[in-house]
Amino acid sequence: MKIFIVEDEAEIRRELSVLLQKYGYACESSTDFARITDHILKAEADLVLLDINLPCQDGYTICREIREKSDIPIIVLTSRNTDLDELMSLNIGADDFISKPYHAQVLTARIQKLLKRTYEAQANAVLTHKGLTLNLLKAAAAYGDQEIDLTKNELGILRLLIVNKGNVIPRDAIIDELWQSEEFIDENTLNVNIVRLRKKLSEIGAAGYLETKRGLGYRV
């Protein structure tokens, strides 16, 4: 995995690179701080270590710019160690905050934990079955080179059926999963969602993907 280091002090930048490379990470950095966000996004790194006190613009500005275009994990690593600095960093999109001087093992442990949490979650958020890819984070389904956006209920129906692929899921079980309420839900409400979902699947070439087992329920 690659880590992009945003640090203006050359010695600290070098120390971080040596440390992280010992743990098997590739490292990249740039001293072009006026365009540092562009360099970060172009690098396609897996995580950013971001200082706050920087030339041209501060780390807060850079963090905001990154978050406008990417969900890449960001750890703020800075000598500014007040509660306000930490709060501001987390509020504008940083995932973690570590004060300098840092403990090497603590830093690497926090990096490992954040990478695992981020990328395992992303992997678990994508389900595939019979050529259809369901992205739970994007609330979208793709078939071939075509993609559709899904409503919350449409996403819930497909997720439940794909997780239980091959098995028939009763209508009552789908209703319970979607609405999770003691209130009575008219079955027509489910019918409307099923019809709309089938129409969307047909639009991307997946007509017939959702099967009806009369008197029993649905399966994929």
N, CA, C and O of each residue as an XYZ file, in Angstrom:
880
protein
N       0.840     -1.196      0.000
C       0.000      0.000      0.000
C       0.875      1.247      0.000
O       2.014      1.227      0.467
N       0.316      2.334     -0.536
C       1.076      3.575     -0.671
C       0.547      4.644      0.282
O      -0.661      4.828      0.433
N       1.494      5.349      0.925
C       1.158      6.451      1.821
C       1.765      7.731      1.289
O       2.954      7.778      0.973
N       0.950      8.771      1.188
C       1.433     10.077      0.737
C       1.706     10.928      1.970
O       0.824     11.132      2.804
N       2.945     11.424      2.079
C       3.368     12.211      3.241
C       3.361     13.688      2.886
O       4.068     14.114      1.973
N       2.564     14.469      3.603
C       2.523     15.927      3.400
C       3.207     16.556      4.609
O       2.594     16.739      5.661
N       4.473     16.880      4.443
C       5.323     17.391      5.528
C       6.387     18.295      4.924
O       7.096     17.884      4.005
N       6.509     19.538      5.433
C       7.447     20.486      4.830
C       8.857     20.382      5.406
O       9.799     20.879      4.789
N       9.031     19.753      6.565
C      10.369     19.588      7.132
C      11.011     18.335      6.549
O      10.543     17.219      6.771
N      12.091     18.539      5.799
C      12.716     17.450      5.044
C      13.155     16.299      5.937
O      13.003     15.138      5.556
N      13.699     16.595      7.125
C      14.193     15.535      7.994
C      13.053     14.659      8.520
O      13.174     13.435      8.571
N      11.954     15.293      8.907
C      10.798     14.522      9.378
C      10.222     13.696      8.241
O       9.821     12.549      8.434
N      10.184     14.288      7.057
C       9.666     13.573      5.884
C      10.513     12.335      5.599
O       9.992     11.265      5.286
N      11.828     12.504      5.715
C      12.734     11.377      5.480
C      12.541     10.301      6.552
O      12.478      9.113      6.233
N      12.447     10.713      7.822
C      12.267      9.764      8.914
C      10.979      8.954      8.739
O      10.963      7.742      8.952
N       9.912      9.635      8.353
C       8.638      8.948      8.137
C       8.751      7.944      6.996
O       8.249      6.825      7.100
N       9.396      8.334      5.928
C       9.551      7.436      4.780
C      10.334      6.188      5.155
O       9.953      5.075      4.791
N      11.441      6.378      5.892
C      12.254      5.232      6.306
C      11.446      4.305      7.213
O      11.462      3.086      7.043
N      10.741      4.898      8.178
C       9.930      4.100      9.100
C       8.864      3.303      8.361
O       8.733      2.097      8.573
N       8.112      3.958      7.507
C       6.990      3.299      6.840
C       7.461      2.245      5.847
O       6.809      1.214      5.677
N       8.587      2.498      5.192
C       9.121      1.512      4.258
C       9.565      0.247      4.981
O       9.510     -0.843      4.411
N      10.003      0.381      6.234
C      10.359     -0.796      7.023
C       9.149     -1.693      7.249
O       9.276     -2.910      7.382
N       7.969     -1.067      7.291
C       6.728     -1.825      7.503
C       6.071     -2.236      6.183
O       4.942     -2.727      6.174
N       6.771     -2.037      5.088
C       6.295     -2.516      3.791
C       5.455     -1.544      2.992
O       4.881     -1.923      1.972
N       5.371     -0.294      3.435
C       4.583      0.692      2.699
C       5.441      1.411      1.660
O       6.616      1.689      1.897
N       4.852      1.702      0.530
C       5.484      2.603     -0.432
C       5.142      4.023     -0.007
O       4.046      4.274      0.493
N       6.068      4.949     -0.203
C       5.859      6.329      0.236
C       6.052      7.294     -0.929
O       6.886      7.082     -1.809
N       5.259      8.353     -0.905
C       5.390      9.407     -1.911
C       5.152     10.741     -1.221
O       4.414     10.822     -0.239
N       5.781     11.778     -1.740
C       5.614     13.117     -1.180
C       5.909     14.139     -2.258
O       6.335     13.790     -3.359
N       5.683     15.400     -1.939
C       5.965     16.491     -2.868
C       6.237     17.751     -2.068
O       5.671     17.953     -0.994
N       7.113     18.601     -2.604
C       7.372     19.905     -1.975
C       6.652     21.029     -2.720
O       6.856     22.209     -2.436
N       5.820     20.647     -3.663
C       5.018     21.637     -4.392
C       3.732     21.884     -3.603
O       2.658     21.421     -3.988
N       3.855     22.622     -2.491
C       2.730     22.759     -1.577
C       1.603     23.629     -2.126
O       0.480     23.568     -1.625
N       1.878     24.424     -3.131
C       0.820     25.232     -3.740
C      -0.178     24.353     -4.487
O      -1.342     24.723     -4.644
N       0.278     23.192     -4.947
C      -0.598     22.279     -5.698
C      -0.607     20.892     -5.076
O      -0.758     19.889     -5.774
N      -0.447     20.842     -3.772
C      -0.259     19.555     -3.113
C      -1.486     18.647     -3.219
O      -1.343     17.427     -3.311
N      -2.681     19.224     -3.207
C      -3.885     18.386     -3.324
C      -3.906     17.646     -4.647
O      -4.255     16.467     -4.700
N      -3.529     18.340     -5.725
C      -3.480     17.687     -7.039
C      -2.485     16.531     -7.030
O      -2.755     15.474     -7.602
N      -1.336     16.727     -6.383
C      -0.327     15.660     -6.318
C      -0.847     14.465     -5.524
O      -0.605     13.316     -5.895
N      -1.556     14.737     -4.439
C      -2.109     13.652     -3.614
C      -3.099     12.808     -4.413
O      -3.022     11.579     -4.416
N      -4.023     13.479     -5.086
C      -5.047     12.756     -5.840
C      -4.443     11.999     -7.021
O      -4.872     10.889     -7.336
N      -3.454     12.599     -7.667
C      -2.806     11.949     -8.809
C      -2.033     10.709     -8.376
O      -1.916      9.751     -9.140
N      -1.504     10.722     -7.155
C      -0.688      9.604     -6.673
C      -1.520      8.347     -6.428
O      -0.983      7.239     -6.416
N      -2.821      8.514     -6.235
C      -3.713      7.384     -5.940
C      -3.187      6.572     -4.753
O      -3.136      5.343     -4.794
N      -2.803      7.284     -3.707
C      -2.298      6.627     -2.495
C      -3.456      6.011     -1.717
O      -4.625      6.283     -1.989
N      -3.104      5.183     -0.752
C      -4.119      4.526      0.069
C      -4.375      5.260      1.377
O      -5.375      5.006      2.049
N      -3.469      6.177      1.744
C      -3.621      6.941      2.977
C      -2.740      8.180      2.902
O      -1.697      8.171      2.247
N      -3.165      9.248      3.575
C      -2.401     10.492      3.613
C      -2.020     10.813      5.051
O      -2.861     10.786      5.949
N      -0.724     11.122      5.260
C      -0.261     11.701      6.521
C      -0.126     13.198      6.286
O       0.647     13.624      5.428
N      -0.867     13.998      7.040
C      -0.999     15.417      6.726
C      -0.617     16.300      7.910
O      -1.211     16.217      8.985
N       0.390     17.148      7.687
C       0.750     18.154      8.690
C      -0.206     19.336      8.558
O      -0.848     19.502      7.521
N      -0.302     20.155      9.600
C      -1.159     21.346      9.542
C      -0.362     22.579      9.144
O      -0.792     23.347      8.283
N       0.804     22.775      9.767
C       1.621     23.957      9.482
C       2.435     23.740      8.216
O       3.454     23.048      8.230
N       1.981     24.332      7.130
C       2.608     24.125      5.824
C       2.746     25.443      5.075
O       2.014     26.390      5.363
N       3.669     25.526      4.119
C       3.757     26.720      3.274
C       2.541     26.827      2.351
O       1.905     25.818      2.044
N       2.229     27.995      1.928
C       1.181     28.285      0.939
C      -0.231     28.136      1.511
O      -1.035     29.062      1.400
N      -0.537     27.025      2.101
C      -1.859     26.798      2.684
C      -1.725     25.792      3.816
O      -0.821     24.956      3.814
N      -2.631     25.880      4.782
C      -2.499     24.973      5.922
C      -3.171     23.627      5.651
O      -3.873     23.441      4.657
N      -2.927     22.699      6.574
C      -3.456     21.352      6.407
C      -4.962     21.291      6.435
O      -5.557     20.405      5.821
N      -5.601     22.228      7.144
C      -7.060     22.251      7.171
C      -7.615     22.460      5.762
O      -8.540     21.768      5.337
N      -7.040     23.416      5.054
C      -7.489     23.703      3.684
C      -7.283     22.490      2.784
O      -8.151     22.137      1.986
N      -6.119     21.860      2.925
C      -5.810     20.694      2.094
C      -6.773     19.553      2.397
O      -7.243     18.867      1.489
N      -7.063     19.355      3.679
C      -7.991     18.289      4.070
C      -9.367     18.516      3.452
O      -9.992     17.583      2.945
N      -9.832     19.761      3.497
C     -11.140     20.074      2.892
C     -11.123     19.803      1.394
O     -12.075     19.242      0.853
N     -10.046     20.199      0.724
C      -9.951     20.002     -0.730
C      -9.943     18.519     -1.082
O     -10.576     18.104     -2.053
N      -9.226     17.719     -0.292
C      -9.197     16.275     -0.546
C     -10.594     15.689     -0.386
O     -11.045     14.900     -1.216
N     -11.278     16.085      0.697
C     -12.590     15.524      0.990
C     -13.645     15.893     -0.056
O     -14.646     15.190     -0.195
N     -13.434     16.971     -0.780
C     -14.369     17.327     -1.845
C     -14.308     16.337     -3.005
O     -15.255     16.228     -3.784
N     -13.186     15.613     -3.118
C     -12.982     14.753     -4.273
C     -12.666     13.304     -3.945
O     -12.702     12.452     -4.834
N     -12.355     13.003     -2.679
C     -11.906     11.650     -2.357
C     -12.243     11.282     -0.915
O     -12.329     12.140     -0.037
N     -12.432      9.966     -0.695
C     -12.653      9.427      0.650
C     -11.389      8.776      1.203
O     -11.466      8.011      2.165
N     -10.236      9.063      0.620
C      -8.990      8.470      1.071
C      -8.784      8.733      2.559
O      -9.029      9.850      3.015
N      -8.340      7.737      3.331
C      -8.096      7.954      4.762
C      -7.030      9.021      4.999
O      -6.010      9.051      4.310
N      -7.270      9.894      5.973
C      -6.341     10.984      6.294
C      -6.020     10.943      7.784
O      -6.922     10.946      8.622
N      -4.732     10.905      8.108
C      -4.278     11.060      9.491
C      -3.539     12.385      9.590
O      -2.548     12.601      8.893
N      -4.019     13.272     10.456
C      -3.311     14.521     10.710
C      -2.188     14.233     11.693
O      -2.425     13.723     12.788
N      -0.961     14.564     11.295
C       0.230     14.345     12.108
C       0.916     15.693     12.287
O       1.562     16.186     11.363
N       0.784     16.289     13.459
C       1.175     17.685     13.616
C       1.703     17.996     15.017
O       1.416     17.287     15.981
N       2.478     19.073     15.099
C       2.963     19.540     16.402
C       1.908     20.362     17.123
O       2.056     20.660     18.309
N       0.855     20.728     16.426
C      -0.252     21.452     17.060
C      -1.113     20.437     17.792
O      -1.754     19.590     17.169
N      -1.125     20.523     19.097
C      -1.689     19.423     19.881
C      -2.806     19.831     20.831
O      -3.019     19.170     21.848
N      -3.524     20.909     20.519
C      -4.636     21.288     21.391
C      -5.887     20.501     21.032
O      -5.988     19.933     19.944
N      -6.835     20.475     21.957
C      -8.114     19.805     21.697
C      -8.826     20.446     20.515
O      -9.494     19.764     19.738
N      -8.680     21.768     20.382
C      -9.327     22.472     19.270
C      -8.755     22.029     17.933
O      -9.500     21.844     16.970
N      -7.440     21.857     17.865
C      -6.816     21.389     16.621
C      -7.337     20.005     16.240
O      -7.632     19.739     15.075
N      -7.444     19.135     17.231
C      -7.953     17.786     16.965
C      -9.410     17.828     16.526
O      -9.802     17.145     15.580
N     -10.203     18.630     17.215
C     -11.621     18.739     16.876
C     -11.821     19.288     15.477
O     -12.632     18.770     14.710
N     -11.076     20.345     15.142
C     -11.184     20.923     13.797
C     -10.794     19.916     12.729
O     -11.459     19.806     11.699
N      -9.713     19.180     12.973
C      -9.244     18.194     11.996
C     -10.302     17.135     11.729
O     -10.582     16.799     10.578
N     -10.886     16.612     12.798
C     -11.895     15.559     12.644
C     -13.175     16.097     12.016
O     -13.831     15.398     11.244
N     -13.528     17.323     12.342
C     -14.762     17.917     11.801
C     -14.683     18.181     10.303
O     -15.709     18.165      9.624
N     -13.494     18.424      9.779
C     -13.384     18.719      8.342
C     -13.043     17.478      7.518
O     -12.828     17.572      6.309
N     -12.994     16.305      8.179
C     -12.872     15.085      7.392
C     -11.686     14.195      7.675
O     -11.574     13.127      7.073
N     -10.780     14.595      8.582
C      -9.673     13.702      8.924
C     -10.205     12.486      9.684
O     -11.206     12.579     10.395
N      -9.536     11.361      9.531
C      -9.974     10.128     10.176
C      -9.291      9.897     11.526
O      -9.802      9.168     12.377
N      -8.131     10.528     11.706
C      -7.397     10.352     12.960
C      -6.488     11.558     13.161
O      -6.214     12.306     12.222
N      -6.024     11.737     14.394
C      -5.199     12.888     14.755
C      -4.107     12.404     15.697
O      -4.394     11.808     16.735
N      -2.845     12.664     15.331
C      -1.701     12.255     16.145
C      -0.774     13.456     16.323
O      -0.441     14.148     15.362
N      -0.368     13.688     17.562
C       0.506     14.825     17.857
C       1.979     14.437     17.738
O       2.356     13.304     18.036
N       2.809     15.387     17.300
C       4.259     15.231     17.339
C       4.760     15.701     18.705
O       4.166     16.604     19.295
N       5.827     15.116     19.212
C       6.571     13.992     18.631
C       5.775     12.692     18.747
O       5.177     12.414     19.787
N       5.772     11.915     17.699
C       4.980     10.699     17.656
C       5.816      9.508     18.101
O       7.041      9.517     17.976
N       5.155      8.494     18.616
C       5.798      7.223     18.930
C       5.670      6.345     17.687
O       4.563      6.119     17.199
N       6.782      5.857     17.180
C       6.792      5.137     15.904
C       5.822      3.967     15.885
O       5.087      3.790     14.913
N       5.810      3.167     16.943
C       4.945      1.986     16.960
C       3.471      2.365     17.072
O       2.604      1.695     16.511
N       3.196      3.446     17.802
C       1.808      3.917     17.897
C       1.333      4.409     16.537
O       0.218      4.101     16.114
N       2.181      5.174     15.854
C       1.818      5.687     14.531
C       1.538      4.552     13.554
O       0.514      4.562     12.869
N       2.430      3.585     13.485
C       2.230      2.490     12.525
C       1.003      1.645     12.893
O       0.295      1.153     12.015
N       0.759      1.485     14.195
C      -0.425      0.732     14.613
C      -1.701      1.456     14.209
O      -2.660      0.824     13.765
N      -1.719      2.776     14.358
C      -2.903      3.559     13.980
C      -3.100      3.525     12.460
O      -4.232      3.466     11.980
N      -2.009      3.561     11.718
C      -2.087      3.475     10.254
C      -2.669      2.123      9.844
O      -3.578      2.058      9.016
N      -2.143      1.053     10.425
C      -2.619     -0.296     10.095
C      -4.104     -0.447     10.426
O      -4.863     -1.017      9.642
N      -4.508      0.057     11.573
C      -5.896     -0.058     11.996
C      -6.825      0.694     11.056
O      -7.883      0.187     10.685
N      -6.427      1.913     10.667
C      -7.267      2.722      9.780
C      -7.358      2.099      8.393
O      -8.437      2.065      7.801
N      -6.241      1.607      7.868
C      -6.259      0.969      6.550
C      -7.145     -0.272      6.563
O      -7.927     -0.496      5.638
N      -7.019     -1.073      7.612
C      -7.826     -2.291      7.700
C      -9.307     -1.952      7.769
O     -10.126     -2.546      7.068
N      -9.643     -0.983      8.627
C     -11.050     -0.603      8.791
C     -11.621     -0.053      7.488
O     -12.749     -0.374      7.114
N     -10.845      0.767      6.808
C     -11.332      1.419      5.587
C     -11.519      0.431      4.450
O     -12.585      0.381      3.837
N     -10.496     -0.348      4.168
C     -10.533     -1.167      2.960
C     -11.261     -2.487      3.155
O     -11.765     -3.052      2.185
N     -11.331     -2.997      4.382
C     -12.181     -4.163      4.621
C     -13.642     -3.782      4.490
O     -14.448     -4.548      3.962
N     -13.985     -2.577      4.981
C     -15.366     -2.104      4.857
C     -15.748     -1.936      3.399
O     -16.858     -2.290      3.000
N     -14.832     -1.394      2.597
C     -15.119     -1.207      1.173
C     -15.287     -2.544      0.466
O     -16.155     -2.695     -0.393
N     -14.447     -3.521      0.834
C     -14.549     -4.839      0.198
C     -15.876     -5.507      0.533
O     -16.505     -6.135     -0.319
N     -16.291     -5.359      1.798
C     -17.556     -5.970      2.217
C     -18.763     -5.235      1.665
O     -19.881     -5.747      1.717
N     -18.544     -4.031      1.135
C     -19.648     -3.222      0.646
C     -19.983     -3.513     -0.812
O     -20.886     -2.894     -1.375
N     -19.271     -4.441     -1.422
C     -19.533     -4.792     -2.823
C     -19.919     -6.269     -2.900
O     -19.144     -7.145     -2.513
N     -21.120     -6.533     -3.401
C     -21.612     -7.899     -3.551
C     -21.774     -8.201     -5.035
O     -22.197     -7.337     -5.803
N     -21.442     -9.409     -5.437
C     -21.605     -9.805     -6.840
C     -22.326    -11.139     -6.927
O     -22.131    -12.025     -6.095
N     -23.165    -11.265     -7.955
C     -23.890    -12.524     -8.179
C     -24.481    -12.506     -9.578
O     -25.174    -11.566     -9.966
N     -24.192    -13.564    -10.327
C     -24.730    -13.723    -11.684
C     -24.487    -12.493    -12.553
O     -25.375    -12.057    -13.286
N     -23.279    -11.939    -12.468
C     -22.910    -10.819    -13.328
C     -23.343     -9.459    -12.837
O     -22.980     -8.443    -13.430
N     -24.111     -9.418    -11.763
C     -24.568     -8.141    -11.208
C     -23.680     -7.757    -10.031
O     -23.388     -8.589     -9.172
N     -23.253     -6.503     -9.992
C     -22.446     -5.980     -8.888
C     -23.269     -4.961     -8.127
O     -23.782     -4.003     -8.704
N     -23.391     -5.177     -6.823
C     -24.156     -4.279     -5.967
C     -23.190     -3.557     -5.036
O     -22.517     -4.182     -4.216
N     -23.130     -2.233     -5.173
C     -22.256     -1.418     -4.334
C     -23.102     -0.772     -3.241
O     -23.894      0.131     -3.510
N     -22.926     -1.246     -2.003
C     -23.756     -0.770     -0.900
C     -23.426      0.665     -0.515
O     -24.308      1.404     -0.079
N     -22.168      1.070     -0.669
C     -21.788      2.435     -0.317
C     -22.327      3.447     -1.316
O     -22.737      4.546     -0.941
N     -22.325      3.072     -2.583
C     -22.815      3.979     -3.619
C     -24.316      3.844     -3.854
O     -24.906      4.669     -4.550
N     -24.936      2.820     -3.286
C     -26.351      2.531     -3.542
C     -26.596      2.427     -5.042
O     -27.467      3.096     -5.598
N     -25.805      1.567     -5.681
C     -25.876      1.417     -7.130
C     -25.675     -0.045     -7.505
O     -25.033     -0.807     -6.782
N     -26.238     -0.420     -8.652
C     -26.063     -1.762     -9.195
C     -25.522     -1.646    -10.611
O     -25.938     -0.771    -11.369
N     -24.601     -2.522    -10.965
C     -24.001     -2.500    -12.297
C     -24.108     -3.876    -12.935
O     -23.964     -4.906    -12.277
N     -24.366     -3.859    -14.233
C     -24.452     -5.099    -15.012
C     -23.802     -4.814    -16.354
O     -24.263     -3.952    -17.102
N     -22.725     -5.542    -16.662
C     -21.971     -5.201    -17.862
C     -21.342     -3.831    -17.658
O     -20.697     -3.580    -16.640
N     -21.533     -2.950    -18.632
C     -20.963     -1.605    -18.535
C     -22.015     -0.560    -18.172
O     -21.783      0.639    -18.327
N     -23.175     -1.018    -17.688
C     -24.236     -0.085    -17.333
C     -24.497     -0.112    -15.825
O     -24.343     -1.143    -15.171
N     -24.892      1.039    -15.295
C     -25.102      1.168    -13.857
C     -26.373      1.948    -13.575
O     -26.749      2.838    -14.337
N     -27.035      1.604    -12.466
C     -28.242      2.311    -12.050
C     -28.111      2.706    -10.581
O     -27.471      2.012     -9.791
N     -28.722      3.822    -10.235
C     -28.821      4.218     -8.834
C     -30.056      3.570     -8.227
O     -31.058      3.362     -8.911
N     -29.978      3.256     -6.955
C     -31.072      2.573     -6.271
C     -31.582      3.387     -5.089
O     -30.824      4.106     -4.438
N     -32.871      3.262     -4.825
C     -33.421      3.863     -3.616
C     -33.024      2.988     -2.422
O     -32.499      1.888     -2.599
N     -33.276      3.478     -1.221
C     -32.947      2.725     -0.012
C     -33.641      1.369     -0.004
O     -33.021      0.358      0.326
N     -34.922      1.339     -0.365
C     -35.661      0.066     -0.349
C     -35.194     -0.876     -1.449
O     -35.075     -2.080     -1.220
N     -34.930     -0.350     -2.628
C     -34.442     -1.184     -3.727
C     -33.092     -1.794     -3.363
O     -32.834     -2.966     -3.637
N     -32.244     -0.993     -2.748
C     -30.937     -1.489     -2.299
C     -31.108     -2.586     -1.254
O     -30.418     -3.604     -1.289
N     -32.038     -2.365     -0.324
C     -32.275     -3.354      0.725
C     -32.780     -4.672      0.187
O     -32.372     -5.736      0.652
N     -33.672     -4.608     -0.798
C     -34.208     -5.836     -1.402
C     -33.090     -6.631     -2.080
O     -32.946     -7.831     -1.850
N     -32.304     -5.951     -2.916
C     -31.230     -6.649     -3.628
C     -30.179     -7.194     -2.668
O     -29.695     -8.313     -2.843
N     -29.825     -6.405     -1.654
C     -28.822     -6.873     -0.693
C     -29.276     -8.166     -0.008
O     -28.512     -9.126      0.095
N     -30.528     -8.175      0.458
C     -31.061     -9.340      1.155
C     -31.076    -10.565      0.248
O     -30.726    -11.664      0.679
N     -31.479    -10.381     -1.001
C     -31.573    -11.511     -1.925
C     -30.201    -12.031     -2.338
O     -30.007    -13.239     -2.469
N     -29.237    -11.111     -2.545
C     -27.904    -11.552     -2.951
C     -27.176    -12.235     -1.798
O     -26.491    -13.236     -2.009
N     -27.313    -11.713     -0.594
C     -26.700    -12.352      0.576
C     -27.235    -13.773      0.745
O     -26.515    -14.673      1.180
N     -28.507    -13.960      0.394
C     -29.141    -15.283      0.497
C     -29.328    -15.916     -0.881
O     -30.316    -16.609     -1.125
N     -28.379    -15.674     -1.771
C     -28.504    -16.092     -3.175
C     -28.865    -17.571     -3.302
O     -28.306    -18.440     -2.632
N     -29.820    -17.809     -4.190
C     -30.278    -19.172     -4.434
C     -31.427    -19.589     -3.548
O     -32.152    -20.531     -3.868
N     -31.599    -18.897     -2.436
C     -32.691    -19.224     -1.516
C     -33.898    -18.325     -1.768
O     -33.747    -17.157     -2.126
N     -35.080    -18.869     -1.581
C     -36.302    -18.088     -1.726
C     -36.547    -17.325     -0.427
O     -36.610    -17.932      0.642
N     -36.683    -16.011     -0.506
C     -36.933    -15.174      0.668
C     -38.407    -14.788      0.675
O     -38.876    -14.144     -0.263
N     -39.151    -15.173      1.722
C     -40.584    -14.851      1.781
C     -40.826    -13.348      1.779
O     -39.980    -12.565      2.212
N     -41.983    -12.968      1.291
C     -42.343    -11.557      1.239
C     -42.336    -10.929      2.643
O     -41.881     -9.800      2.823
N     -42.846    -11.675      3.631
C     -42.886    -11.150      5.000
C     -41.478    -10.857      5.517
O     -41.267     -9.873      6.226
N     -40.521    -11.705      5.164
C     -39.144    -11.504      5.617
C     -38.548    -10.245      4.995
O     -37.794     -9.521      5.645
N     -38.890     -9.990      3.734
C     -38.399     -8.776      3.067
C     -39.007     -7.542      3.712
O     -38.312     -6.558      3.964
N     -40.301     -7.596      3.977
C     -40.984     -6.467      4.631
C     -40.368     -6.190      6.000
O     -40.124     -5.034      6.348
N     -40.117     -7.239      6.775
C     -39.520     -7.073      8.105
C     -38.128     -6.456      8.004
O     -37.756     -5.600      8.807
N     -37.372     -6.897      7.015
C     -36.008     -6.392      6.835
C     -36.003     -4.922      6.440
O     -35.186     -4.147      6.937
N     -36.908     -4.535      5.551
C     -36.912     -3.168      5.026
C     -37.482     -2.163      6.011
O     -36.920     -1.083      6.195
N     -38.577     -2.505      6.636
C     -39.280     -1.507      7.445
C     -39.071     -1.675      8.952
O     -39.222     -0.716      9.710
N     -38.726     -2.879      9.384
C     -38.386     -3.120     10.793
C     -39.292     -2.334     11.744
O     -38.827     -1.575     12.596
N     -40.561     -2.535     11.575
C     -41.546     -1.779     12.354
C     -42.683     -2.700     12.762
O     -42.986     -3.674     12.073
N     -43.301     -2.386     13.877
C     -44.455     -3.158     14.317
C     -45.725     -2.716     13.592
O     -46.763     -3.372     13.684
N     -45.634     -1.607     12.877
C     -46.795     -1.129     12.129
C     -47.084     -2.070     10.962
O     -46.178     -2.693     10.409
N     -48.335     -2.159     10.607
C     -48.734     -2.995      9.475
C     -48.296     -2.319      8.171
O     -48.599     -1.151      7.931
N     -47.585     -3.069      7.345
C     -47.162     -2.565      6.037
C     -47.944     -3.299      4.957
O     -47.872     -4.522      4.842
N     -48.685     -2.542      4.174
C     -49.472     -3.128      3.092
C     -48.529     -3.806      2.101
O     -47.510     -3.231      1.717
N     -48.869     -5.032      1.685
C     -48.007     -5.748      0.735
C     -47.885     -5.011     -0.589
O     -46.928     -5.223     -1.333
N     -48.849     -4.146     -0.888
C     -48.758     -3.360     -2.113
C     -47.535     -2.452     -2.102
O     -46.984     -2.125     -3.154
N     -47.111     -2.044     -0.899
C     -45.912     -1.207     -0.779
C     -44.694     -1.972     -1.267
O     -43.846     -1.422     -1.970
N     -44.611     -3.237     -0.892
C     -43.514     -4.072     -1.386
C     -43.652     -4.294     -2.881
O     -42.657     -4.258     -3.606
N     -44.875     -4.525     -3.355
C     -45.093     -4.746     -4.789
C     -44.562     -3.582     -5.615
O     -43.910     -3.779     -6.640
N     -44.850     -2.363     -5.155
C     -44.398     -1.165     -5.884
C     -42.872     -1.146     -5.982
O     -42.315     -0.861     -7.042
N     -42.199     -1.453     -4.865
C     -40.739     -1.463     -4.870
C     -40.173     -2.546     -5.773
O     -39.175     -2.326     -6.459
N     -40.810     -3.722     -5.775
C     -40.355     -4.824     -6.631
C     -40.504     -4.447     -8.101
O     -39.596     -4.684     -8.898
N     -41.635     -3.865     -8.461
C     -41.884     -3.468     -9.854
C     -40.847     -2.445    -10.303
O     -40.291     -2.562    -11.394
N     -40.588     -1.449     -9.472
C     -39.606     -0.415     -9.830
C     -38.201     -0.993     -9.953
O     -37.439     -0.619    -10.845
N     -37.871     -1.903     -9.050
C     -36.550     -2.531     -9.101
C     -36.387     -3.355    -10.361
O     -35.341     -3.304    -11.008
N     -37.421     -4.120    -10.718
C     -37.354     -4.932    -11.936
C     -37.175     -4.051    -13.177
O     -36.427     -4.392    -14.093
N     -37.868     -2.922    -13.189
C     -37.755     -2.005    -14.328
C     -36.335     -1.478    -14.454
O     -35.788     -1.402    -15.554
N     -35.739     -1.113    -13.320
C     -34.370     -0.595    -13.356
C     -33.379     -1.665    -13.804
O     -32.461     -1.387    -14.575
N     -33.571     -2.893    -13.313
C     -32.685     -3.980    -13.719
C     -32.800     -4.261    -15.214
O     -31.805     -4.566    -15.870
N     -34.003     -4.160    -15.745
C     -34.200     -4.361    -17.185
C     -33.461     -3.309    -17.995
O     -32.944     -3.592    -19.075
N     -33.417     -2.086    -17.462
C     -32.756     -0.982    -18.168
C     -31.265     -1.218    -18.360
O     -30.666     -0.669    -19.285
N     -30.654     -2.036    -17.489
C     -29.219     -2.303    -17.630
C     -28.958     -3.716    -18.164
O     -27.834     -4.215    -18.106
N     -30.002     -4.343    -18.676
C     -29.830     -5.639    -19.318
C     -29.960     -6.833    -18.405
O     -29.577     -7.943    -18.775
N     -30.504     -6.618    -17.196
C     -30.635     -7.716    -16.240
C     -32.087     -8.108    -16.026
O     -32.499     -8.415    -14.907
N     -32.855     -8.094    -17.099
C     -34.256     -8.526    -17.013
C     -34.292     -9.998    -16.584
O     -33.504    -10.813    -17.064
N     -35.199    -10.319    -15.691
C     -35.308    -11.691    -15.231
C     -34.350    -12.056    -14.113
O     -34.342    -13.192    -13.639
N     -33.534    -11.084    -13.688
C     -32.565    -11.364    -12.618
C     -33.283    -11.707    -11.313
O     -32.877    -12.617    -10.590
N     -34.338    -10.977    -11.027
C     -35.107    -11.194     -9.803
C     -36.267    -12.141    -10.114
O     -37.168    -11.789    -10.875
N     -36.246    -13.336     -9.530
C     -37.252    -14.352     -9.810
C     -38.365    -14.340     -8.770
O     -38.123    -14.141     -7.579
N     -39.592    -14.557     -9.247
C     -40.731    -14.718     -8.340
C     -41.063    -16.199     -8.214
O     -41.234    -16.891     -9.218
N     -41.155    -16.680     -6.980
C     -41.625    -18.041     -6.737
C     -43.031    -17.902     -6.172
O     -43.221    -17.611     -4.991
N     -43.994    -18.114     -7.027
C     -45.383    -17.838     -6.685
C     -45.807    -18.512     -5.376
O     -45.624    -19.714     -5.182
N     -46.375    -17.702     -4.498
C     -46.847    -18.201     -3.213
C     -45.754    -18.355     -2.163
O     -46.029    -18.683     -1.009
N     -44.490    -18.111     -2.583
C     -43.367    -18.296     -1.661
C     -42.589    -16.997     -1.414
O     -42.424    -16.575     -0.270
N     -42.119    -16.376     -2.484
C     -41.340    -15.149     -2.328
C     -40.459    -14.900     -3.536
O     -40.871    -15.130     -4.673
N     -39.237    -14.424     -3.287
C     -38.334    -14.036     -4.364
C     -36.939    -14.608     -4.138
O     -36.552    -14.934     -3.016
N     -36.186    -14.721     -5.253
C     -34.785    -15.126     -5.144
C     -34.016    -14.583     -6.340
O     -34.602    -14.174     -7.343
N     -32.705    -14.588     -6.216
C     -31.836    -14.245     -7.348
C     -30.850    -15.380     -7.558
O     -30.015    -15.313     -8.461
